[in-house]
Coordinates of C-alpha atoms and ligand atoms in Angstrom, one line a residue:
M1 CA 0.0 0.0 0.0
Q2 CA 1.3 3.4 -0.9
D3 CA 1.6 6.2 1.6
A4 CA -1.5 8.3 2.4
V5 CA -2.1 11.4 0.4
R6 CA -2.6 14.4 2.6
V7 CA -5.3 16.8 1.6
G8 CA -5.9 20.4 2.7
V9 CA -9.5 21.8 2.7
V10 CA -9.9 25.5 2.4
G11 CA -13.4 26.6 3.6
L12 CA -15.7 24.7 5.9
G13 CA -19.0 26.1 4.7
T14 CA -21.8 23.8 3.3
V15 CA -19.6 22.2 0.6
G16 CA -16.3 22.1 2.6
S17 CA -18.0 20.4 5.6
G18 CA -19.7 17.9 3.3
A19 CA -16.4 17.1 1.6
V20 CA -14.6 16.6 5.0
R21 CA -17.4 14.4 6.1
L22 CA -17.4 12.3 3.0
L23 CA -13.6 11.9 3.0
V24 CA -13.6 10.7 6.6
E25 CA -16.8 8.7 6.7
S26 CA -16.2 6.9 3.3
S27 CA -12.4 6.6 3.7
E28 CA -12.3 2.9 3.1
H29 CA -14.3 3.1 -0.1
I30 CA -12.3 6.1 -1.3
E31 CA -9.0 4.3 -0.6
R32 CA -10.1 1.4 -2.8
H33 CA -10.7 3.9 -5.7
A34 CA -7.6 5.9 -5.1
G35 CA -5.3 3.0 -4.5
R36 CA -4.0 4.6 -1.3
P37 CA -5.5 6.3 1.8
I38 CA -6.6 10.0 1.5
V39 CA -6.6 11.9 4.7
V40 CA -7.7 15.4 5.6
A41 CA -4.5 16.8 7.0
R42 CA -5.7 20.3 7.6
A43 CA -8.8 22.5 7.2
V44 CA -8.6 26.3 7.0
C45 CA -11.6 28.4 7.7
R46 CA -12.5 31.9 9.0
D47 CA -14.3 30.8 12.2
V48 CA -12.0 28.3 13.8
A49 CA -14.0 28.2 17.1
R50 CA -17.3 27.2 15.6
D51 CA -18.3 23.6 16.3
R52 CA -19.5 22.1 13.0
G53 CA -19.7 18.6 14.4
L54 CA -17.1 17.4 11.9
P55 CA -15.1 14.2 12.3
L56 CA -11.9 16.2 12.4
S57 CA -9.6 17.0 15.3
R58 CA -9.7 20.6 16.4
D59 CA -5.9 20.7 16.1
C60 CA -6.3 20.2 12.3
I61 CA -8.4 23.4 11.9
S62 CA -6.8 26.8 11.6
S63 CA -7.4 30.1 9.9
D64 CA -4.3 30.8 7.8
I65 CA -4.0 29.6 4.2
R66 CA -0.3 29.3 4.7
D67 CA -0.9 26.3 7.0
I68 CA -1.8 24.4 3.8
A69 CA 0.2 26.3 1.2
G70 CA 3.4 26.1 3.3
D71 CA 3.0 22.5 4.3
P72 CA 5.0 20.4 1.8
S73 CA 3.4 17.2 3.1
I74 CA 0.1 18.3 1.6
S75 CA -0.1 17.7 -2.1
V76 CA -3.8 18.4 -2.9
A77 CA -5.9 21.3 -1.8
A78 CA -9.7 21.6 -2.1
L79 CA -10.5 25.3 -2.4
L80 CA -14.1 25.5 -1.3
V81 CA -14.7 29.1 -0.6
G82 CA -17.0 31.2 -2.8
G83 CA -16.6 34.6 -4.4
L84 CA -13.5 36.2 -6.1
E85 CA -11.4 37.4 -3.2
P86 CA -9.7 36.0 -1.2
A87 CA -10.5 32.9 -3.3
R88 CA -8.3 34.1 -6.2
S89 CA -5.3 34.9 -4.0
M90 CA -5.7 31.6 -2.2
M91 CA -5.8 29.6 -5.5
V92 CA -2.6 31.5 -6.6
A93 CA -0.9 30.7 -3.3
L94 CA -1.8 27.0 -3.5
L95 CA -0.7 26.6 -7.1
E96 CA 2.5 28.5 -6.5
S97 CA 3.3 26.3 -3.6
G98 CA 2.9 23.2 -5.8
K99 CA -0.5 21.9 -4.8
D100 CA -2.9 20.4 -7.2
V101 CA -6.2 22.2 -6.7
V102 CA -9.8 21.0 -6.7
T103 CA -12.5 23.7 -6.6
A104 CA -16.3 24.2 -6.7
N105 CA -15.9 28.0 -7.2
K106 CA -17.5 28.7 -10.6
A107 CA -17.4 32.5 -10.2
L108 CA -13.6 32.3 -9.8
L109 CA -13.1 30.1 -12.9
A110 CA -15.6 32.1 -15.0
E111 CA -13.8 35.4 -14.1
H112 CA -10.2 34.3 -13.8
G113 CA -10.1 30.9 -15.5
P114 CA -7.5 31.8 -18.2
E115 CA -4.9 33.3 -15.9
L116 CA -5.4 30.5 -13.2
F117 CA -5.2 27.7 -15.8
D118 CA -2.1 29.3 -17.3
L119 CA -0.5 29.5 -13.8
A120 CA -1.4 25.9 -13.1
R121 CA 0.1 24.7 -16.4
R122 CA 3.3 26.8 -15.9
R123 CA 3.7 25.2 -12.4
G124 CA 2.9 21.7 -13.7
R125 CA -0.2 21.5 -11.6
S126 CA -3.8 20.7 -12.3
I127 CA -7.1 22.4 -11.4
A128 CA -10.2 20.0 -11.2
F129 CA -13.6 21.6 -11.1
E130 CA -16.4 19.1 -11.6
A131 CA -18.2 20.5 -8.6
A132 CA -18.3 24.0 -10.1
V133 CA -21.0 23.1 -12.7
A134 CA -24.3 21.3 -12.0
G135 CA -23.3 20.0 -8.5
G136 CA -23.3 16.2 -8.5
I137 CA -23.8 15.7 -12.3
P138 CA -20.5 14.6 -13.9
I139 CA -20.9 17.0 -16.8
V140 CA -17.3 18.3 -16.8
A141 CA -16.0 14.7 -17.1
A142 CA -18.6 13.8 -19.6
I143 CA -17.7 16.6 -22.0
S144 CA -14.0 16.6 -21.5
E145 CA -13.4 12.9 -21.3
C146 CA -16.3 10.6 -22.2
L147 CA -17.5 12.6 -25.2
A148 CA -14.1 13.7 -26.3
A149 CA -14.6 12.1 -29.8
N150 CA -17.6 14.4 -30.4
R151 CA -17.9 17.9 -31.7
I152 CA -20.4 19.4 -29.3
E153 CA -23.1 21.2 -31.3
S154 CA -25.3 22.6 -28.6
I155 CA -26.1 22.6 -24.9
R156 CA -29.2 23.4 -23.0
G157 CA -29.0 23.3 -19.2
I158 CA -30.9 24.0 -16.0
L159 CA -27.7 24.9 -14.1
N160 CA -29.0 26.7 -11.0
G161 CA -30.7 24.5 -8.4
T162 CA -32.1 27.4 -6.3
S163 CA -33.9 29.0 -9.3
N164 CA -35.3 25.6 -10.3
F165 CA -36.4 24.9 -6.7
I166 CA -38.1 28.3 -6.6
L167 CA -39.9 27.8 -9.9
S168 CA -41.0 24.3 -9.0
R169 CA -42.3 25.2 -5.6
M170 CA -44.1 28.3 -6.9
E171 CA -46.0 26.1 -9.3
E172 CA -46.5 23.0 -7.1
D173 CA -47.6 25.0 -3.9
S174 CA -48.9 28.1 -5.6
A175 CA -46.4 29.7 -3.3
D176 CA -45.0 33.2 -3.1
Y177 CA -41.5 33.9 -4.5
G178 CA -40.0 35.3 -1.3
E179 CA -41.3 32.4 0.9
V180 CA -39.7 29.8 -1.4
L181 CA -36.4 31.6 -1.7
A182 CA -36.1 31.6 2.1
L183 CA -36.7 27.8 2.1
A184 CA -33.9 27.4 -0.6
Q185 CA -31.5 29.3 1.6
E186 CA -32.5 27.2 4.6
K187 CA -31.8 24.0 2.7
G188 CA -28.3 25.2 1.6
F189 CA -29.0 25.4 -2.1
A190 CA -28.7 29.2 -2.4
E191 CA -25.5 31.1 -2.5
A192 CA -24.7 33.4 0.5
D193 CA -26.0 36.2 -1.7
P194 CA -29.0 34.6 -3.4
A195 CA -29.2 37.5 -5.9
M196 CA -26.6 35.6 -7.9
D197 CA -28.8 32.5 -8.1
V198 CA -32.0 34.3 -9.1
D199 CA -30.6 36.9 -11.4
G200 CA -29.0 34.3 -13.6
T201 CA -25.4 35.1 -12.7
D202 CA -24.6 31.7 -11.3
A203 CA -26.1 29.8 -14.3
T204 CA -24.2 32.2 -16.7
Q205 CA -20.9 31.6 -15.0
K206 CA -21.5 27.8 -15.2
L207 CA -22.5 28.2 -18.9
A208 CA -19.2 30.0 -19.6
I209 CA -17.3 27.1 -18.1
L210 CA -19.2 24.6 -20.1
A211 CA -18.7 26.6 -23.3
H212 CA -14.9 26.5 -22.6
L213 CA -15.0 22.7 -22.4
A214 CA -17.4 22.2 -25.3
F215 CA -16.2 24.8 -27.7
G216 CA -12.7 25.5 -26.6
A217 CA -13.4 29.2 -26.1
W218 CA -13.0 31.2 -22.9
V219 CA -16.1 33.4 -23.1
P220 CA -16.3 36.5 -21.0
W221 CA -19.3 35.5 -18.9
G222 CA -20.4 39.1 -18.3
E223 CA -21.0 39.4 -22.1
I224 CA -23.5 36.5 -22.2
P225 CA -27.1 37.9 -22.4
R226 CA -28.7 37.1 -19.1
T227 CA -32.2 37.4 -17.6
G228 CA -33.1 36.0 -14.1
I229 CA -36.3 34.7 -12.6
E230 CA -37.1 37.8 -10.5
G231 CA -39.8 38.8 -13.0
I232 CA -41.5 35.4 -13.0
D233 CA -44.8 35.5 -11.1
L234 CA -47.5 32.9 -10.4
G235 CA -49.7 34.3 -13.2
L236 CA -47.0 33.6 -15.8
I237 CA -46.4 30.1 -14.5
T238 CA -50.2 29.4 -14.6
C239 CA -50.5 30.8 -18.2
A240 CA -47.6 28.7 -19.4
R241 CA -49.1 25.6 -17.9
E242 CA -52.4 26.3 -19.6
L243 CA -50.6 26.3 -22.9
G244 CA -48.8 23.0 -22.1
Y245 CA -45.5 24.4 -20.8
R246 CA -43.5 25.0 -17.7
I247 CA -41.1 27.9 -17.0
R248 CA -37.5 27.0 -16.3
L249 CA -34.3 29.1 -16.2
V250 CA -32.4 27.6 -19.2
A251 CA -28.8 28.2 -20.2
V252 CA -28.3 27.8 -24.0
A253 CA -25.1 27.5 -26.0
A254 CA -24.8 26.6 -29.6
R255 CA -22.5 26.8 -32.6
T256 CA -23.8 28.9 -35.5
G257 CA -22.7 28.9 -39.1
D258 CA -21.0 25.9 -40.7
D259 CA -17.6 24.5 -41.1
A260 CA -16.7 26.8 -44.0
A261 CA -17.9 29.9 -42.2
P262 CA -18.2 29.3 -38.5
G263 CA -20.4 32.0 -36.8
P264 CA -20.3 33.3 -33.3
L265 CA -21.4 31.2 -30.4
A266 CA -25.0 31.7 -29.5
L267 CA -25.1 31.9 -25.7
R268 CA -27.9 33.0 -23.4
V269 CA -29.4 32.4 -19.9
S270 CA -33.1 33.3 -19.5
P271 CA -36.4 31.9 -18.3
A272 CA -37.9 29.9 -21.1
L273 CA -41.1 27.8 -21.7
V274 CA -40.3 24.1 -22.0
R275 CA -43.0 21.7 -23.1
L276 CA -44.6 19.6 -20.3
G277 CA -43.4 16.0 -20.5
T278 CA -40.0 16.9 -21.9
P279 CA -36.9 16.1 -19.7
L280 CA -36.1 19.8 -18.9
A281 CA -39.7 20.5 -17.9
E282 CA -39.7 17.4 -15.6
T283 CA -36.5 18.6 -13.9
R284 CA -37.8 19.7 -10.5
G285 CA -36.7 21.1 -7.2
A286 CA -32.9 21.5 -6.7
Y287 CA -32.2 19.2 -9.6
N288 CA -30.1 20.3 -12.6
A289 CA -30.2 18.9 -16.1
V290 CA -28.0 19.2 -19.1
S291 CA -29.1 18.2 -22.6
L292 CA -26.4 18.3 -25.2
V293 CA -25.9 17.2 -28.8
G294 CA -22.7 15.7 -30.0
D295 CA -22.1 15.0 -33.7
A296 CA -21.4 11.3 -33.2
V297 CA -23.4 10.4 -30.1
G298 CA -26.5 12.5 -30.8
R299 CA -28.5 13.9 -28.0
M300 CA -27.6 13.1 -24.4
F301 CA -29.4 14.0 -21.2
F302 CA -27.9 14.3 -17.8
H303 CA -30.0 14.8 -14.6
G304 CA -29.1 15.0 -10.9
L305 CA -28.9 17.2 -7.9
G306 CA -27.2 20.4 -8.9
A307 CA -27.0 22.0 -5.5
G308 CA -26.8 21.0 -1.8
Q309 CA -24.1 19.7 0.5
M310 CA -23.5 16.1 -0.3
P311 CA -24.2 16.1 -4.1
T312 CA -21.6 18.9 -4.5
A313 CA -19.2 17.1 -2.0
S314 CA -19.6 14.0 -4.2
A315 CA -18.1 15.9 -7.1
V316 CA -15.3 17.4 -5.0
V317 CA -14.2 14.1 -3.6
A318 CA -14.3 12.4 -7.0
D319 CA -12.0 15.2 -8.2
I320 CA -9.7 14.6 -5.3
I321 CA -9.5 10.9 -6.2
D322 CA -8.9 11.8 -9.9
T323 CA -6.1 14.1 -8.8
V324 CA -4.5 11.4 -6.6
V325 CA -4.6 8.7 -9.4
G326 CA -3.4 11.2 -12.1
R327 CA -6.6 11.4 -14.2
A328 CA -7.1 15.1 -13.4
A329 CA -3.6 16.0 -14.7
I330 CA -4.3 14.3 -18.0
T331 CA -7.7 15.9 -18.4
F332 CA -6.3 19.3 -17.5
R333 CA -3.6 19.0 -20.1
T334 CA -6.1 18.1 -22.8
T335 CA -8.4 21.1 -22.0
G336 CA -5.2 23.1 -22.8
V337 CA -5.2 21.6 -26.3
L338 CA -8.7 23.1 -26.8
D339 CA -7.4 26.6 -26.0
V340 CA -4.9 26.4 -28.9
D341 CA -7.5 25.1 -31.3
S342 CA -10.2 27.5 -30.2
P343 CA -13.1 28.4 -32.7
A344 CA -14.3 31.9 -32.9
A345 CA -15.0 32.9 -29.4
R346 CA -17.2 35.7 -30.4
I347 CA -20.6 35.9 -28.8
G348 CA -23.7 38.0 -29.0
G349 CA -25.4 39.7 -31.9
V350 CA -26.8 36.3 -33.0
E351 CA -30.2 36.6 -34.5
T352 CA -32.3 33.8 -33.0
H353 CA -35.3 32.2 -34.6
E354 CA -37.7 30.6 -32.2
R355 CA -41.2 30.6 -30.9
R356 CA -42.0 33.2 -28.2
F357 CA -44.5 33.6 -25.4
L358 CA -45.8 37.1 -24.7
R359 CA -47.8 38.6 -21.9
I360 CA -48.9 42.1 -22.7
P361 CA -51.0 44.0 -20.1
V362 CA -53.6 46.0 -22.1
V363 CA -56.8 47.9 -21.5
D364 CA -59.9 45.8 -22.3
R365 CA -61.7 47.8 -24.9
P366 CA -62.7 47.4 -28.6
G367 CA -59.9 47.2 -31.1
V368 CA -57.0 46.5 -28.7
L369 CA -56.6 42.8 -29.7
A370 CA -56.7 43.8 -33.4
E371 CA -54.1 46.5 -32.8
I372 CA -51.6 44.2 -31.0
A373 CA -52.1 41.4 -33.6
G374 CA -51.7 44.0 -36.3
I375 CA -48.3 45.2 -34.9
L376 CA -47.1 41.6 -34.7
G377 CA -48.3 41.0 -38.3
Q378 CA -46.6 44.1 -39.6
H379 CA -43.3 42.7 -38.3
G380 CA -43.9 39.3 -39.9
I381 CA -44.8 37.6 -36.6
S382 CA -47.5 35.0 -36.8
I383 CA -49.7 34.1 -33.7
A384 CA -49.9 30.4 -33.0
S385 CA -52.3 30.6 -30.0
F386 CA -53.8 33.2 -27.8
I387 CA -55.5 33.5 -24.3
Q388 CA -57.4 36.4 -22.8
H389 CA -59.2 35.8 -19.5
E390 CA -61.9 38.2 -18.2
A391 CA -60.7 40.9 -15.8
A392 CA -61.0 39.8 -12.2
G393 CA -64.3 40.7 -10.5
N394 CA -66.3 42.1 -13.3
G395 CA -65.6 40.7 -16.8
D396 CA -67.8 43.2 -18.4
A397 CA -66.1 46.3 -16.9
A398 CA -65.1 48.5 -19.8
G399 CA -61.5 49.7 -19.6
A400 CA -60.2 47.2 -17.0
A401 CA -56.6 46.0 -17.5
V402 CA -56.1 42.4 -18.7
P403 CA -53.1 40.4 -19.8
L404 CA -53.1 39.2 -23.4
I405 CA -51.2 35.9 -23.6
I406 CA -49.8 35.2 -27.1
M407 CA -47.8 32.2 -28.3
T408 CA -46.1 33.0 -31.6
H409 CA -44.8 30.8 -34.4
H410 CA -41.0 30.9 -35.1
C411 CA -39.9 34.5 -35.5
G412 CA -36.6 36.4 -35.5
S413 CA -35.3 38.2 -32.4
N414 CA -34.8 41.5 -34.3
A415 CA -38.4 41.5 -35.6
M416 CA -39.7 40.7 -32.1
A417 CA -37.6 43.5 -30.5
Q418 CA -39.0 46.0 -33.0
A419 CA -42.6 44.7 -32.5
L420 CA -42.3 44.9 -28.7
A421 CA -41.0 48.5 -29.0
A422 CA -44.0 49.4 -31.1
I423 CA -46.4 47.6 -28.7
E424 CA -44.9 49.5 -25.7
R425 CA -45.5 52.8 -27.5
S426 CA -49.3 52.0 -27.8
A427 CA -51.6 53.9 -25.6
T428 CA -53.6 50.7 -24.9
V429 CA -50.7 49.0 -23.1
R430 CA -50.7 49.2 -19.3
G431 CA -47.3 48.3 -17.8
T432 CA -44.4 46.2 -19.0
G433 CA -44.8 43.2 -21.2
V434 CA -43.0 39.9 -20.8
C435 CA -41.4 38.0 -23.7
L436 CA -40.0 34.5 -23.1
P437 CA -38.4 32.1 -25.6
V438 CA -40.1 28.7 -26.1
L439 CA -37.8 25.7 -26.3
D440 CA -39.8 22.8 -27.7
D441 CA -37.6 22.0 -30.6
G442 CA -34.3 23.0 -32.2
Q443 CA -31.9 20.5 -30.7
P444 CA -31.4 17.8 -33.3
A445 CA -31.8 14.3 -31.7
S446 CA -29.8 12.1 -34.0
P447 CA -26.2 12.1 -35.2
G448 CA -25.7 13.8 -38.5
S449 CA -28.7 16.1 -38.0
P450 CA -28.3 19.8 -38.9
R451 CA -27.0 22.1 -36.2
A452 CA -29.3 23.3 -33.5
Ligands
HSE501 N1 -26.3 28.0 -5.6 C1 -26.1 27.1 -6.6 C2 -27.4 26.6 -7.1 C3 -25.3 25.8 -6.1 O1 -28.4 26.9 -6.6 O2 -27.4 25.8 -8.1 C4 -23.9 25.9 -6.2 O3 -23.5 26.1 -7.6

């Protein structure tokens, strides 16, 4: 039996505590997979005095990153603190002191990935980050190892467990947004600042990491068009359901153009309508899902818990094992090959053609429906279906405000933007409209199909 590998854990929050627990409580099983024992030699955290009930001696817990970076007997460090600083400085210190690093910090990789990957390569070290995207789902390994023979054409993902939990519970319990958000925080799904979960930031950072793996391009995550779920109310969820859809926060990435003239990457995070009965629509609670299309394998679907202590710890510990056996170093080297061979990493400005769902608050009086339909028609947008319910209380009250719910056929994003601007200028509109993409097709299912 080889000597034990000594691991340092930085951060004892939800994920760090889960990783320590798993490393200690499943040590025999982990040893069989790693071929040698893996021990937690030290944990570094801010609040050393706090009793977390961990199976770790108090002597092994301290507050200075140098207790790990400066200990030559520790070869692997799990960096499990969120945010950019001090996480970035800690990662630099760990790499410079010769540690291989495992991390769940997607914000750090999305923001500073190129410089940190470069530093790791210069130092001959690896960074493993399965836990940074979609929690327990092994999507990083799937794209960078198992599907390496494929050219990935498109990805659609539910990448934020908190948003999915909120949207699911609002629908299932007819619950209020704030009430469900508090529950997500209590269950440990939400980030310390849940704004990053609900405004789409977290999903966008994860999408940028997936785009790097799938397309070989480091995309500046802040340039990816992003809309969160803060504007989704129970009324929208109910209308979508009436039309046979569910609302999900969906991250989308696709190649455009063709081999002769590759276009920019089409990337976006936004709430979208997904058809009831399809895998994305049936992804509930804190579950995440990724649907992708590879040119050889066709469509694949991955589903699992994307947030929470032990699902994320599962990915962290698998990365520690991969690092110990040398798999992480090989994978990390090959992601470097992608950087060199990167396709156009341009994003944005891509005209999308898809169906759209509109909710337009209008005054209920003669000619309004004809006016709105007329504006859409003038912009070449065809209505596929339409709902208008009576105003609450008195359906015959002239001049009451009612929402017009419209589902369109496929239409271009530019035409829709112009039509919405014209609709907003109309004196019959009362308040801000909502326009959401509808994702019920567009991802080819079989190998050899045209691009999504
Ligand atoms: N806060 C994240 C989520 C989990 O809700 O999905 C960590 O990425």
